[in-house]
XYZ file of C-alpha atoms in Angstrom:
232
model
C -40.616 -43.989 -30.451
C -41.744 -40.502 -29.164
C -41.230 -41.738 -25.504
C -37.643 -42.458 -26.684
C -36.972 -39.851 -28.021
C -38.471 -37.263 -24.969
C -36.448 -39.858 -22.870
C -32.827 -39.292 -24.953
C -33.623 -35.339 -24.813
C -34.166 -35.433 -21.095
C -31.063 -37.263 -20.573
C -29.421 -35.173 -22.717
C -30.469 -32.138 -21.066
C -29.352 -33.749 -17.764
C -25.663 -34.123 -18.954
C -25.262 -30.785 -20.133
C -26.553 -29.391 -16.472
C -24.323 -31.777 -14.841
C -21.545 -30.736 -17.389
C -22.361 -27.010 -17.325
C -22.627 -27.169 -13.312
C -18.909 -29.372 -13.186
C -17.390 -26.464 -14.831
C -19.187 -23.508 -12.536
C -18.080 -25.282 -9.417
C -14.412 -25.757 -11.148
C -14.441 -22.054 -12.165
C -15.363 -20.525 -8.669
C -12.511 -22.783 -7.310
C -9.934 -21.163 -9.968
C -11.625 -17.976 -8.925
C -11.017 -18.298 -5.624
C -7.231 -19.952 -5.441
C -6.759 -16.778 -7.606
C -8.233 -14.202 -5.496
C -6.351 -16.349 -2.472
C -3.046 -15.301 -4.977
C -4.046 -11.642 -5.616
C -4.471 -11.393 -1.344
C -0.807 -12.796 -0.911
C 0.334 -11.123 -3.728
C 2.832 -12.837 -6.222
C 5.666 -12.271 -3.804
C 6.578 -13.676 -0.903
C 6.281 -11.520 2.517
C 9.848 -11.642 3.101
C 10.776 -10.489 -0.099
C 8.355 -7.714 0.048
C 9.316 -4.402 0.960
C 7.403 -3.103 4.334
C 5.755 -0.030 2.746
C 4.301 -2.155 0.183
C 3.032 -5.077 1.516
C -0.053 -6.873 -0.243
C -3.211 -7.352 2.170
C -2.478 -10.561 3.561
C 1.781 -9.801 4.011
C 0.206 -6.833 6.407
C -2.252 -9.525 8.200
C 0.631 -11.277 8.587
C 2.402 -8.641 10.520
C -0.043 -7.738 12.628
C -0.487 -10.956 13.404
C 3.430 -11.204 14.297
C 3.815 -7.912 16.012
C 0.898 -8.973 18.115
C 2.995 -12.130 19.330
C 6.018 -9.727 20.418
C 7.628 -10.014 16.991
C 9.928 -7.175 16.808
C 11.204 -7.229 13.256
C 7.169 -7.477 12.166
C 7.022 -4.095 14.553
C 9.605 -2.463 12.635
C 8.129 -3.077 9.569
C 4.729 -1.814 10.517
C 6.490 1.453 11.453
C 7.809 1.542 8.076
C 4.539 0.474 6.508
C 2.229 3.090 8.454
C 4.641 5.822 8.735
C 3.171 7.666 5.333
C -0.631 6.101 5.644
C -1.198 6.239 9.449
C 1.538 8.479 11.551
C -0.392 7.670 14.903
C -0.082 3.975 14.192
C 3.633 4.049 13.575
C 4.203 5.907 16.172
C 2.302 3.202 18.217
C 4.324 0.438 16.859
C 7.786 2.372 17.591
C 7.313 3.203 20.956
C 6.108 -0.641 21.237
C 9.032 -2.139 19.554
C 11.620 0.429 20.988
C 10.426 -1.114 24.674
C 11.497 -4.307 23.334
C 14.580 -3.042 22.123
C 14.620 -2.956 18.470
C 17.406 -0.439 17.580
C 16.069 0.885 14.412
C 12.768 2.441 16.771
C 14.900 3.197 19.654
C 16.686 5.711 17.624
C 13.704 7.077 16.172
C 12.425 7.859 19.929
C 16.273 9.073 20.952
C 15.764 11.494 17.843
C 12.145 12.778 18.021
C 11.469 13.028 21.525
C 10.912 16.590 23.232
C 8.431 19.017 22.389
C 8.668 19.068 18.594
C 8.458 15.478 18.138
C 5.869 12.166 19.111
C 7.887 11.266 22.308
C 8.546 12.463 25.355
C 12.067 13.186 27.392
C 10.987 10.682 30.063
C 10.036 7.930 27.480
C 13.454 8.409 25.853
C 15.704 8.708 28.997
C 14.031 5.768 29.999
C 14.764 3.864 26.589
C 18.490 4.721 27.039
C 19.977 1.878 28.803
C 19.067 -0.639 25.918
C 19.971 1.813 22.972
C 22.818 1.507 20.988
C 25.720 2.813 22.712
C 27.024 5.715 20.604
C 23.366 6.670 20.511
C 23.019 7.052 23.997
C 25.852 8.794 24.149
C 24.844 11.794 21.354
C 21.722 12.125 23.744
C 23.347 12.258 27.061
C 26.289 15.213 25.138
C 22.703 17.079 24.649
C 22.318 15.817 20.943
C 18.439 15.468 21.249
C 15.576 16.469 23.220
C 17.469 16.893 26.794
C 20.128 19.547 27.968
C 23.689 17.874 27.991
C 24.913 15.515 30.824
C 28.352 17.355 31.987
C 28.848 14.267 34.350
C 28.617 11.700 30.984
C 30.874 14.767 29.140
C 33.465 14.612 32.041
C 33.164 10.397 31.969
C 34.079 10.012 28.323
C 36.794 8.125 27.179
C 37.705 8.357 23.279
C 40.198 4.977 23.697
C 36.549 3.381 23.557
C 35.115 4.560 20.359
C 37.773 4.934 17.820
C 37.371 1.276 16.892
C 33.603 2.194 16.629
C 32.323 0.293 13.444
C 28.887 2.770 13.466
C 31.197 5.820 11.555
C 27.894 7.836 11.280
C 27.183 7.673 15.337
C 30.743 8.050 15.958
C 31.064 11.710 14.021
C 28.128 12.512 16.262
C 29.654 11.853 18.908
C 32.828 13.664 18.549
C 31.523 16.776 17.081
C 28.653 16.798 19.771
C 31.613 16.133 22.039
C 33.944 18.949 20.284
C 31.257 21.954 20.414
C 30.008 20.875 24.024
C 34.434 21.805 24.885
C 34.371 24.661 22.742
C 30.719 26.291 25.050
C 31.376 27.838 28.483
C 29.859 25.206 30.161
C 32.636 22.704 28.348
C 35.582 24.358 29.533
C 36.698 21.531 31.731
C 36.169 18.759 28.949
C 39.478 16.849 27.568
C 40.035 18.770 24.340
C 42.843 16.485 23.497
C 39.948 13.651 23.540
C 37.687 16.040 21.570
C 40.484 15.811 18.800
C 40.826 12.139 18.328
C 37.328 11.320 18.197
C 37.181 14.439 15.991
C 40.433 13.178 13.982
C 38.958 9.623 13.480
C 35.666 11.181 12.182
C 37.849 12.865 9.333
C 39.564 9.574 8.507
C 36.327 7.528 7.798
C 35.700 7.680 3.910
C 32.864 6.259 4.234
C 30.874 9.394 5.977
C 29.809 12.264 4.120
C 32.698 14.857 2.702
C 30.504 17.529 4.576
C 30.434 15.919 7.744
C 34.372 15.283 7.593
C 34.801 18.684 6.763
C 32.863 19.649 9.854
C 34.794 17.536 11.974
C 37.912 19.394 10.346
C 36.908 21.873 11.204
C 36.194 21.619 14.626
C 39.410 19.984 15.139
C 40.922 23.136 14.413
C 39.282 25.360 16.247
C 39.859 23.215 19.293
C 43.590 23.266 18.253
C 43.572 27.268 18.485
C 41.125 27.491 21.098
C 39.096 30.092 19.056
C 35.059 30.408 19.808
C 32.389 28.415 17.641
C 31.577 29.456 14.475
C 28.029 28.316 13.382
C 28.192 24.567 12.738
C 25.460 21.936 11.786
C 26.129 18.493 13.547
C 23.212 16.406 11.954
């Protein structure tokens, strides 16, 4: 009867290991397929803004951007460009040299000596930049003295339709002060004041910026000299 009974405790006490170890291994799975959802974070990637990507979103990324993927380069510019500046500066100039447009105009507009990239890197970036773009730069809108041969070339018939109403009031009062400096004396001033002119008639740009455009418009009407005026 005592061997029984030893026989029923031992079996007993067998179970409950068994029972007790079941339950571990099941709780270190749940505890892993939960880390595994704390990694991805609750949120898809794509629904996850850049600068705030989860761990694994960011692995992701890199992982993209590594295979060529320009949209995952953009949005490693976006997510370094507050933790690591030197890494989202690496990642623009990469994705601008495949053409993404957001980090070409980041290098068209920070090149030069105050900014991360050089004149040579952005003159050589301009044949796949957006077109209006290019044309602020070459009109001496960023980091290089203004093209009087690209002044002379420009046609306004070409960029009044212009859906890009920010790039096009660049362009025109870029284009409007360069006819308005000594060097611009030769420049169409009637072209000047349509581009100028179709700046003021976009609602959809700043009331400050269509006021500038007013009011180089005028001035070109009267031929008087620049006042001080802030294009960007």
């Amino acid at each position: 009867m005592k061997i029984e009974r030893k026989t029923m405790a031992c079996a007993l006490a067998a179970v409950m290991l068994l029972a007790t170890a079941a339950g571990g291994a099941w709780y270190f799975q749940r505890l892993t397929e939960r880390e595994r959802e704390l990694e991805r974070g609750s949120v898809p990637c794509a629904q996850q803004a850049p600068s705030r990507f989860s761990p694994y979103c960011l692995a992701q990324s890199q992982a993209a951007a590594g295979r060529g993927d320009r949209a995952a380069m953009a949005a490693l510019v976006e997510y370094f460009d507050q933790r690591q500046p030197a890494e989202a500066v690496r990642w623009t100039r990469a994705a601008a040299k495949l053409g993404e447009p957001r980090a070409l105009s980041r290098v068209l507009s920070s090149c030069g000596t105050a900014g991360p990239f050089t004149v040579d890197e952005a003159q050589a970036l301009l044949p796949a930049a957006p077109a209006l773009e290019a044309l602020n730069f070459r009109l001496g809108g960023s980091c290089a003295p203004a093209d009087m041969e690209a002044a002379r070339a420009l046609v306004p018939a070409g960029l009044l339709a212009a859906p890009d109403s920010a790039g096009l009031c660049k362009v025109a009062l870029r284009f409007g002060l360069l006819r308005l400096s000594r060097d611009g004396a030769q420049l169409d001033s009637q072209a000047a004041q349509q581009l100028l002119a179709e700046c003021e008639r976009r609602q959809q740009v700043p009331a400050a910026v269509r006021k500038e455009a007013e009011t180089v418009r005028q001035m070109l009407a009267r031929e008087v000299n620049p006042v001080r005026i802030s294009v960007d």
